[in-house]
CSV table of C-alpha atoms in Angstrom, one decimal:
chain,number,residue,atom,x,y,z
A,29,MET,CA,-47.2,29.2,1.5
A,30,THR,CA,-50.0,27.7,3.6
A,31,PRO,CA,-53.5,27.1,2.2
A,32,ALA,CA,-55.2,29.9,4.3
A,33,LEU,CA,-52.5,32.3,3.2
A,34,GLU,CA,-52.9,31.2,-0.4
A,35,ARG,CA,-56.6,32.0,-0.2
A,36,LEU,CA,-55.9,35.4,1.3
A,37,VAL,CA,-53.4,36.2,-1.5
A,38,ASN,CA,-56.0,35.2,-4.1
A,39,ALA,CA,-58.6,37.4,-2.3
A,40,PHE,CA,-56.3,40.4,-2.4
A,41,SER,CA,-55.3,39.7,-6.0
A,42,SER,CA,-59.0,40.0,-7.1
A,43,LEU,CA,-58.9,43.7,-6.0
A,44,PRO,CA,-58.2,46.3,-8.7
A,45,ASN,CA,-54.5,47.1,-9.4
A,46,ILE,CA,-53.3,44.5,-6.9
A,47,GLY,CA,-50.9,42.0,-8.6
A,48,ARG,CA,-49.8,38.7,-7.0
A,49,LYS,CA,-46.6,40.2,-5.6
A,50,SER,CA,-48.5,43.1,-3.8
A,51,ALA,CA,-51.2,40.6,-2.7
A,52,THR,CA,-48.6,38.4,-1.1
A,53,ARG,CA,-47.1,41.4,0.7
A,54,LEU,CA,-50.6,42.4,2.0
A,55,ALA,CA,-51.3,38.9,3.1
A,56,TYR,CA,-48.1,38.7,5.1
A,57,LYS,CA,-48.9,42.1,6.6
A,58,ILE,CA,-52.3,40.7,7.8
A,59,ILE,CA,-50.5,37.7,9.5
A,60,GLU,CA,-48.1,40.1,11.2
A,61,MET,CA,-50.9,42.3,12.6
A,62,SER,CA,-52.3,41.5,16.1
A,63,GLU,CA,-55.5,39.6,16.3
A,64,ASP,CA,-57.4,42.7,17.4
A,65,GLU,CA,-56.1,44.7,14.5
A,66,VAL,CA,-57.1,42.0,12.0
A,67,ASN,CA,-60.6,41.8,13.5
A,68,SER,CA,-61.0,45.5,13.4
A,69,PHE,CA,-59.8,45.6,9.8
A,70,ALA,CA,-62.3,42.9,8.8
A,71,ASP,CA,-65.1,44.8,10.7
A,72,THR,CA,-64.3,48.0,8.9
A,73,ILE,CA,-64.7,46.2,5.6
A,74,ILE,CA,-68.1,44.7,6.6
A,75,ASN,CA,-69.2,47.9,8.2
A,76,ALA,CA,-68.5,50.0,5.1
A,77,LYS,CA,-70.4,47.5,2.9
A,78,ASN,CA,-73.4,47.5,5.3
A,79,SER,CA,-73.7,51.2,6.0
A,80,VAL,CA,-73.0,52.6,2.5
A,81,LYS,CA,-76.2,52.9,0.5
A,82,LEU,CA,-77.2,54.8,-2.6
A,83,CYS,CA,-78.7,58.2,-2.2
A,84,ALA,CA,-82.4,58.1,-3.2
A,85,VAL,CA,-82.0,61.1,-5.5
A,86,CYS,CA,-78.5,61.2,-7.1
A,87,GLN,CA,-77.6,57.5,-6.5
A,88,GLY,CA,-74.3,58.5,-5.1
A,89,TYR,CA,-72.9,56.7,-2.0
A,90,CYS,CA,-74.4,57.9,1.3
A,91,GLU,CA,-75.2,56.5,4.7
A,92,ASP,CA,-78.6,58.2,5.2
A,93,ALA,CA,-81.6,58.4,2.9
A,94,LEU,CA,-80.1,61.4,1.1
A,95,CYS,CA,-76.4,62.2,0.5
A,96,SER,CA,-74.7,65.3,1.8
A,97,ILE,CA,-74.9,67.0,-1.6
A,98,CYS,CA,-78.6,66.3,-2.3
A,99,SER,CA,-79.6,67.4,1.2
A,100,ASN,CA,-77.6,70.6,1.0
A,101,ASP,CA,-80.1,73.4,0.4
A,102,SER,CA,-77.4,75.9,-0.5
A,103,ARG,CA,-76.5,74.1,-3.7
A,104,MET,CA,-78.1,75.1,-7.0
A,105,LYS,CA,-80.9,72.7,-8.1
A,106,ASP,CA,-80.9,73.7,-11.8
A,107,THR,CA,-77.8,71.9,-12.9
A,108,ILE,CA,-77.1,68.2,-12.8
A,109,VAL,CA,-73.6,66.8,-13.6
A,110,VAL,CA,-73.9,63.1,-14.7
A,111,VAL,CA,-70.9,61.0,-13.8
A,112,GLU,CA,-70.0,57.3,-14.3
A,113,ASP,CA,-69.1,56.6,-10.6
A,114,ASN,CA,-68.5,58.2,-7.2
A,115,ARG,CA,-64.8,58.6,-8.0
A,116,ALA,CA,-65.6,61.0,-10.8
A,117,LEU,CA,-68.1,62.8,-8.5
A,118,GLU,CA,-65.4,63.3,-5.9
A,119,ALA,CA,-62.9,64.5,-8.5
A,120,ILE,CA,-65.3,67.3,-9.5
A,121,GLU,CA,-66.1,68.1,-5.9
A,122,GLU,CA,-62.4,68.5,-5.3
A,123,THR,CA,-62.3,71.4,-7.7
A,124,HIS,CA,-64.5,73.3,-5.2
A,125,GLU,CA,-66.0,75.3,-8.1
A,126,TYR,CA,-69.1,73.4,-8.9
A,127,ASN,CA,-72.1,74.1,-6.7
A,128,GLY,CA,-74.9,72.1,-8.4
A,129,GLN,CA,-76.3,68.6,-8.3
A,130,TYR,CA,-74.9,65.2,-9.4
A,131,HIS,CA,-76.3,62.0,-10.8
A,132,VAL,CA,-74.2,58.8,-10.6
A,133,LEU,CA,-74.9,56.3,-13.4
A,134,HIS,CA,-72.9,53.4,-11.7
A,135,GLY,CA,-71.3,52.4,-15.0
A,136,ILE,CA,-71.3,53.1,-18.7
A,137,ILE,CA,-72.9,51.6,-21.7
A,138,SER,CA,-70.5,49.0,-22.9
A,139,PRO,CA,-71.8,46.2,-25.2
A,140,ILE,CA,-68.5,44.4,-24.9
A,141,ASP,CA,-69.0,44.0,-21.2
A,142,ASN,CA,-72.7,43.3,-21.7
A,143,ILE,CA,-73.7,46.6,-19.9
A,144,GLY,CA,-76.8,48.2,-21.5
A,145,PRO,CA,-78.7,51.3,-20.5
A,146,GLU,CA,-81.1,49.3,-18.3
A,147,GLN,CA,-78.3,48.4,-16.0
A,148,LEU,CA,-77.4,52.0,-15.3
A,149,LYS,CA,-79.3,54.5,-13.1
A,150,ILE,CA,-80.8,56.3,-16.2
A,151,LYS,CA,-84.5,56.0,-15.3
A,152,GLU,CA,-83.6,57.6,-11.9
A,153,LEU,CA,-82.0,60.4,-13.8
A,154,LEU,CA,-85.0,60.9,-16.1
A,155,ALA,CA,-87.3,60.9,-13.1
A,156,ARG,CA,-85.4,64.0,-11.7
A,157,LEU,CA,-85.8,66.1,-14.8
A,158,ASP,CA,-88.6,68.4,-13.6
A,159,ASP,CA,-89.2,72.1,-14.3
A,160,GLY,CA,-86.4,73.2,-12.0
A,161,VAL,CA,-83.6,71.5,-14.1
A,162,LYS,CA,-82.1,73.8,-16.7
A,163,GLU,CA,-79.0,72.0,-17.7
A,164,VAL,CA,-77.5,68.5,-17.6
A,165,ILE,CA,-73.7,68.3,-18.0
A,166,ILE,CA,-72.6,64.9,-19.1
A,167,ALA,CA,-69.3,64.2,-17.5
A,168,THR,CA,-68.6,60.6,-18.5
A,169,ASN,CA,-65.0,59.7,-19.2
A,170,PRO,CA,-63.5,60.8,-22.6
A,171,SER,CA,-63.6,57.2,-23.8
A,172,VAL,CA,-65.5,55.5,-26.7
A,173,GLU,CA,-68.0,54.2,-24.2
A,174,GLY,CA,-68.2,57.5,-22.3
A,175,GLU,CA,-68.9,59.2,-25.6
A,176,ALA,CA,-71.6,56.7,-26.6
A,177,THR,CA,-73.3,57.0,-23.3
A,178,ALA,CA,-73.2,60.8,-23.5
A,179,MET,CA,-74.9,60.6,-27.0
A,180,TYR,CA,-77.5,58.2,-25.7
A,181,LEU,CA,-78.3,60.3,-22.7
A,182,SER,CA,-78.5,63.6,-24.7
A,183,ARG,CA,-81.1,62.0,-27.0
A,184,LEU,CA,-83.2,61.0,-24.0
A,185,ILE,CA,-82.9,64.4,-22.2
A,186,LYS,CA,-83.3,66.9,-25.0
A,187,PRO,CA,-87.0,66.1,-25.5
A,188,PHE,CA,-87.5,67.5,-22.0
A,189,GLY,CA,-86.4,70.9,-23.3
A,190,ILE,CA,-83.3,70.8,-21.1
A,191,LYS,CA,-79.9,72.0,-22.3
A,192,VAL,CA,-77.5,69.1,-22.5
A,193,SER,CA,-73.7,69.7,-22.5
A,194,ARG,CA,-70.5,67.7,-22.4
A,195,LEU,CA,-67.2,68.4,-20.7
A,196,ALA,CA,-64.7,70.1,-23.0
A,197,TYR,CA,-62.0,68.1,-24.7
A,198,GLY,CA,-58.6,69.7,-25.1
A,199,LEU,CA,-55.1,69.9,-23.8
A,200,PRO,CA,-54.6,69.2,-20.1
A,201,VAL,CA,-53.2,72.2,-18.3
A,202,GLY,CA,-49.4,72.0,-18.1
A,203,ALA,CA,-49.1,69.7,-21.1
A,204,THR,CA,-46.8,70.3,-24.1
A,205,LEU,CA,-48.2,70.2,-27.6
A,206,GLU,CA,-45.2,68.0,-28.6
A,207,TYR,CA,-46.5,65.1,-26.5
A,208,ALA,CA,-50.2,65.5,-27.0
A,209,ASP,CA,-51.8,62.7,-29.0
A,210,SER,CA,-53.2,63.8,-32.3
A,211,VAL,CA,-56.9,63.1,-31.4
A,212,THR,CA,-56.6,65.4,-28.3
A,213,LEU,CA,-54.9,68.0,-30.4
A,214,LEU,CA,-57.6,67.9,-33.1
A,215,LYS,CA,-60.3,68.2,-30.4
A,216,ALA,CA,-58.4,71.2,-28.9
A,217,ILE,CA,-58.3,72.9,-32.3
A,218,GLU,CA,-62.0,72.2,-33.0
A,219,GLY,CA,-62.9,73.4,-29.5
A,220,ARG,CA,-60.8,76.6,-29.7
A,221,THR,CA,-62.1,79.6,-27.8
A,222,GLU,CA,-61.8,83.3,-28.7
A,223,VAL,CA,-59.4,85.2,-26.6
B,29,MET,CA,-67.0,60.4,1.1
B,30,THR,CA,-69.2,58.9,3.8
B,31,PRO,CA,-67.7,58.2,7.3
B,32,ALA,CA,-67.7,54.4,6.9
B,33,LEU,CA,-66.0,54.7,3.5
B,34,GLU,CA,-63.5,57.1,5.0
B,35,ARG,CA,-62.6,54.6,7.7
B,36,LEU,CA,-62.2,51.8,5.1
B,37,VAL,CA,-59.9,54.0,3.0
B,38,ASN,CA,-57.8,54.7,6.2
B,39,ALA,CA,-57.7,51.0,6.9
B,40,PHE,CA,-56.5,50.1,3.4
B,41,SER,CA,-54.0,53.0,3.5
B,42,SER,CA,-52.3,51.5,6.5
B,43,LEU,CA,-51.3,48.4,4.5
B,44,PRO,CA,-47.8,48.4,2.9
B,45,ASN,CA,-47.5,50.1,-0.5
B,46,ILE,CA,-51.1,51.3,-0.6
B,47,GLY,CA,-51.4,55.0,-1.0
B,48,ARG,CA,-54.5,57.0,-0.5
B,49,LYS,CA,-55.5,56.9,-4.2
B,50,SER,CA,-55.2,53.1,-4.3
B,51,ALA,CA,-57.0,52.8,-0.9
B,52,THR,CA,-59.9,54.8,-2.3
B,53,ARG,CA,-60.1,52.5,-5.3
B,54,LEU,CA,-60.0,49.4,-3.1
B,55,ALA,CA,-62.7,50.9,-0.8
B,56,TYR,CA,-65.0,51.6,-3.7
B,57,LYS,CA,-64.4,48.1,-5.0
B,58,ILE,CA,-65.6,46.7,-1.7
B,59,ILE,CA,-68.8,48.7,-1.8
B,60,GLU,CA,-69.4,47.5,-5.4
B,61,MET,CA,-69.1,43.8,-4.3
B,62,SER,CA,-72.1,41.8,-3.3
B,63,GLU,CA,-72.7,41.4,0.4
B,64,ASP,CA,-71.7,37.7,0.1
B,65,GLU,CA,-68.5,38.5,-1.6
B,66,VAL,CA,-67.6,41.1,1.1
B,67,ASN,CA,-68.4,38.7,3.9
B,68,SER,CA,-66.3,36.0,2.3
B,69,PHE,CA,-63.4,38.5,1.8
B,70,ALA,CA,-63.5,39.5,5.5
B,71,ASP,CA,-63.8,35.8,6.5
B,72,THR,CA,-60.7,34.9,4.4
B,73,ILE,CA,-58.7,37.6,6.2
B,74,ILE,CA,-59.8,36.5,9.7
B,75,ASN,CA,-59.4,32.9,8.8
B,76,ALA,CA,-55.8,33.4,7.5
B,77,LYS,CA,-54.9,35.3,10.7
B,78,ASN,CA,-56.4,32.5,12.9
B,79,SER,CA,-55.0,29.5,11.1
B,80,VAL,CA,-51.5,30.6,10.3
B,81,LYS,CA,-49.1,29.8,13.1
B,82,LEU,CA,-45.3,29.6,13.5
B,83,CYS,CA,-43.6,26.3,12.9
B,84,ALA,CA,-42.3,25.0,16.2
B,85,VAL,CA,-38.9,24.4,14.6
B,86,CYS,CA,-38.1,26.9,11.9
B,87,GLN,CA,-40.6,29.6,13.0
B,88,GLY,CA,-41.8,29.9,9.4
B,89,TYR,CA,-45.6,30.2,8.8
B,90,CYS,CA,-47.5,27.0,8.9
B,91,GLU,CA,-51.0,25.7,9.8
B,92,ASP,CA,-49.9,22.6,11.7
B,93,ALA,CA,-47.3,22.0,14.4
B,94,LEU,CA,-44.5,21.7,11.8
B,95,CYS,CA,-44.3,23.4,8.4
B,96,SER,CA,-44.1,21.4,5.2
B,97,ILE,CA,-40.3,21.9,5.0
B,98,CYS,CA,-39.4,20.9,8.6
B,99,SER,CA,-41.7,17.8,8.3
B,100,ASN,CA,-40.2,16.8,4.9
B,101,ASP,CA,-37.8,13.9,5.7
B,102,SER,CA,-36.2,14.0,2.2
B,103,ARG,CA,-34.7,17.4,2.9
B,104,MET,CA,-31.1,17.6,4.2
B,105,LYS,CA,-30.9,18.3,8.0
B,106,ASP,CA,-27.3,19.5,8.0
B,107,THR,CA,-27.8,23.0,6.6
B,108,ILE,CA,-29.9,25.9,7.9
B,109,VAL,CA,-30.6,29.0,5.8
B,110,VAL,CA,-31.4,31.9,8.1
B,111,VAL,CA,-33.8,34.5,6.6
B,112,GLU,CA,-35.5,37.7,7.8
B,113,ASP,CA,-39.0,36.7,6.9
B,114,ASN,CA,-41.2,34.2,5.1
B,115,ARG,CA,-41.0,36.2,1.8
B,116,ALA,CA,-37.2,35.6,1.7
B,117,LEU,CA,-37.8,31.9,2.5
B,118,GLU,CA,-40.2,31.6,-0.4
B,119,ALA,CA,-37.9,33.5,-2.8
B,120,ILE,CA,-35.2,30.9,-2.1
B,121,GLU,CA,-37.7,28.0,-2.4
B,122,GLU,CA,-38.6,29.3,-5.8
B,123,THR,CA,-35.0,28.7,-7.0
B,124,HIS,CA,-35.9,24.9,-6.6
B,125,GLU,CA,-32.2,24.3,-5.9
B,126,TYR,CA,-31.9,24.4,-2.1
B,127,ASN,CA,-32.9,21.2,-0.3
B,128,GLY,CA,-32.0,22.0,3.4
B,129,GLN,CA,-33.7,23.7,6.3
B,130,TYR,CA,-34.6,27.2,7.1
B,131,HIS,CA,-34.9,29.5,10.1
B,132,VAL,CA,-37.1,32.6,10.0
B,133,LEU,CA,-35.9,35.4,12.3
B,134,HIS,CA,-39.1,37.5,11.9
B,135,GLY,CA,-37.1,40.8,11.6
B,136,ILE,CA,-33.7,42.1,11.7
B,137,ILE,CA,-31.6,43.9,14.4
B,138,SER,CA,-32.3,47.5,13.9
B,139,PRO,CA,-31.6,50.0,16.8
B,140,ILE,CA,-33.4,52.8,14.9
B,141,ASP,CA,-36.6,50.8,15.0
B,142,ASN,CA,-35.9,49.6,18.5
B,143,ILE,CA,-35.5,46.0,17.4
B,144,GLY,CA,-32.9,44.1,19.4
B,145,PRO,CA,-31.8,40.5,19.2
B,146,GLU,CA,-34.2,39.5,21.9
B,147,GLN,CA,-37.2,40.4,19.7
B,148,LEU,CA,-36.0,38.0,17.0
B,149,LYS,CA,-36.2,34.2,16.9
B,150,ILE,CA,-32.6,33.8,17.7
B,151,LYS,CA,-32.8,31.6,20.8
B,152,GLU,CA,-35.0,29.2,18.8
B,153,LEU,CA,-32.2,29.1,16.2
B,154,LEU,CA,-29.5,28.4,18.8
B,155,ALA,CA,-31.7,25.6,20.3
B,156,ARG,CA,-31.6,23.8,16.9
B,157,LEU,CA,-27.8,23.8,16.6
B,158,ASP,CA,-27.2,20.2,17.5
B,159,ASP,CA,-24.6,17.7,16.2
B,160,GLY,CA,-26.5,17.2,12.9
B,161,VAL,CA,-26.0,20.8,11.8
B,162,LYS,CA,-22.9,21.4,9.7
B,163,GLU,CA,-23.5,24.8,8.2
B,164,VAL,CA,-25.6,27.9,8.8
B,165,ILE,CA,-26.0,30.1,5.7
B,166,ILE,CA,-27.1,33.6,6.8
B,167,ALA,CA,-29.4,35.0,4.1
B,168,THR,CA,-30.4,38.4,5.6
B,169,ASN,CA,-30.9,41.2,3.1
B,170,PRO,CA,-27.8,43.0,1.8
B,171,SER,CA,-28.5,46.1,3.9
B,172,VAL,CA,-26.7,47.6,6.8
B,173,GLU,CA,-29.0,46.0,9.3
B,174,GLY,CA,-28.9,42.7,7.4
B,175,GLU,CA,-25.1,42.8,7.6
B,176,ALA,CA,-25.1,43.7,11.3
B,177,THR,CA,-27.5,40.9,12.1
B,178,ALA,CA,-25.3,38.4,10.1
B,179,MET,CA,-22.2,39.5,12.1
B,180,TYR,CA,-24.1,39.1,15.4
B,181,LEU,CA,-25.4,35.7,14.5
B,182,SER,CA,-22.0,34.4,13.2
B,183,ARG,CA,-20.4,35.3,16.6
B,184,LEU,CA,-23.1,33.4,18.4
B,185,ILE,CA,-23.0,30.3,16.1
B,186,LYS,CA,-19.2,29.9,15.6
B,187,PRO,CA,-18.6,28.7,19.2
B,188,PHE,CA,-20.8,25.6,18.3
B,189,GLY,CA,-18.1,24.6,15.9
B,190,ILE,CA,-20.5,25.1,13.0
B,191,LYS,CA,-19.5,26.7,9.7
B,192,VAL,CA,-21.2,30.0,9.2
B,193,SER,CA,-21.5,31.5,5.7
B,194,ARG,CA,-23.2,34.5,4.1
B,195,LEU,CA,-24.8,34.9,0.7
B,196,ALA,CA,-22.4,36.2,-2.0
B,197,TYR,CA,-22.4,39.9,-2.9
B,198,GLY,CA,-21.9,40.7,-6.6
B,199,LEU,CA,-23.5,41.7,-9.8
B,200,PRO,CA,-27.0,40.6,-10.4
B,201,VAL,CA,-27.3,38.3,-13.4
B,202,GLY,CA,-28.1,40.3,-16.5
B,203,ALA,CA,-26.8,43.6,-15.1
B,204,THR,CA,-24.4,45.8,-16.9
B,205,LEU,CA,-21.2,47.1,-15.2
B,206,GLU,CA,-22.0,50.6,-16.4
B,207,TYR,CA,-25.1,50.8,-14.2
B,208,ALA,CA,-23.8,48.9,-11.2
B,209,ASP,CA,-23.3,51.0,-8.1
B,210,SER,CA,-19.7,51.2,-6.9
B,211,VAL,CA,-20.2,49.4,-3.6
B,212,THR,CA,-21.7,46.4,-5.5
B,213,LEU,CA,-18.9,46.6,-8.0
B,214,LEU,CA,-16.3,46.6,-5.3
B,215,LYS,CA,-17.9,43.6,-3.6
B,216,ALA,CA,-17.9,41.8,-6.9
B,217,ILE,CA,-14.2,42.4,-7.3
B,218,GLU,CA,-13.4,41.4,-3.8
B,219,GLY,CA,-15.5,38.2,-4.2
B,220,ARG,CA,-14.1,37.3,-7.6
B,221,THR,CA,-13.9,33.6,-8.3
B,222,GLU,CA,-11.3,31.7,-10.3
B,223,VAL,CA,-12.5,30.5,-13.7
């Protein structure tokens, strides 16, 4: 493998979920593309980086001052769903059932990775908590760090007199009890609802 | 998702083995990188495309006129292994047992994909078949197209009075007979060797 190819394989390997074998395949694909295609591919990367900014309100990705959700007047202003990242925001949007606001933290409190509350968009969240906000739904991932971040946020938000909730734990739809892990099963029993 | 992000996801999706979910993850990773990192990533791509050329002799990838194998005088000149692409060449190099030359076809005869012999580096192979070459080992993949290409090449090369061989078919090392497909098993029986 030539040095320039080697550098390209290393660059691709540094991306998430790309192992050395996949990176090699991607690198060869680049070499096999036409020069125009490669230039346009590189332009698309640089262009995305340059045009995507954070929404001034929810801190989600956008290309204008406000994102399409924050600038949409038909969405409820009284509920904010707090997510770790834009991927989570889009997963919730894809349910097509939630019609409120979001706030993107851009990470999660994780002492192991040296990420404290000050590195997250928490003060931007607190700045939004005016009279109009009635509920903050914390939708961090169901991990230890997600749980700790939810606890931390709820302690900050409750003094504002705002309801703070957390996504429900339980069995995923379509799962079988037999294969559910015992922590999830316990949470499903604890969180049982009357029928 | 913003338009520039959408375009980046589409660009990543066009790469081999990258589905839409992986492409989205890669696109977000790009946005999360620093501007310097993104510029250097794009530069690495363009640089690889610009500096990698085809070796004048074997047609493998190289950055000078000749690749490191063709310009290596300690390698045997009398045997040429013909491969479909550079990935196959590197797989054989990784065995560290072959010390001859290579020739990269850059594809395989495939009427379905509209690829005929004239699109492959076949005339460059024939031009190399001088007195010094004693054997050409055809190492195309064990597919229908690989087989057809091997047959086609052998008919072209034999008139030069050069031995033409094909990689052996058989059981992969470590396999169990129980799980071998019947074509492979048949080939293994046909190609049995005396012990």
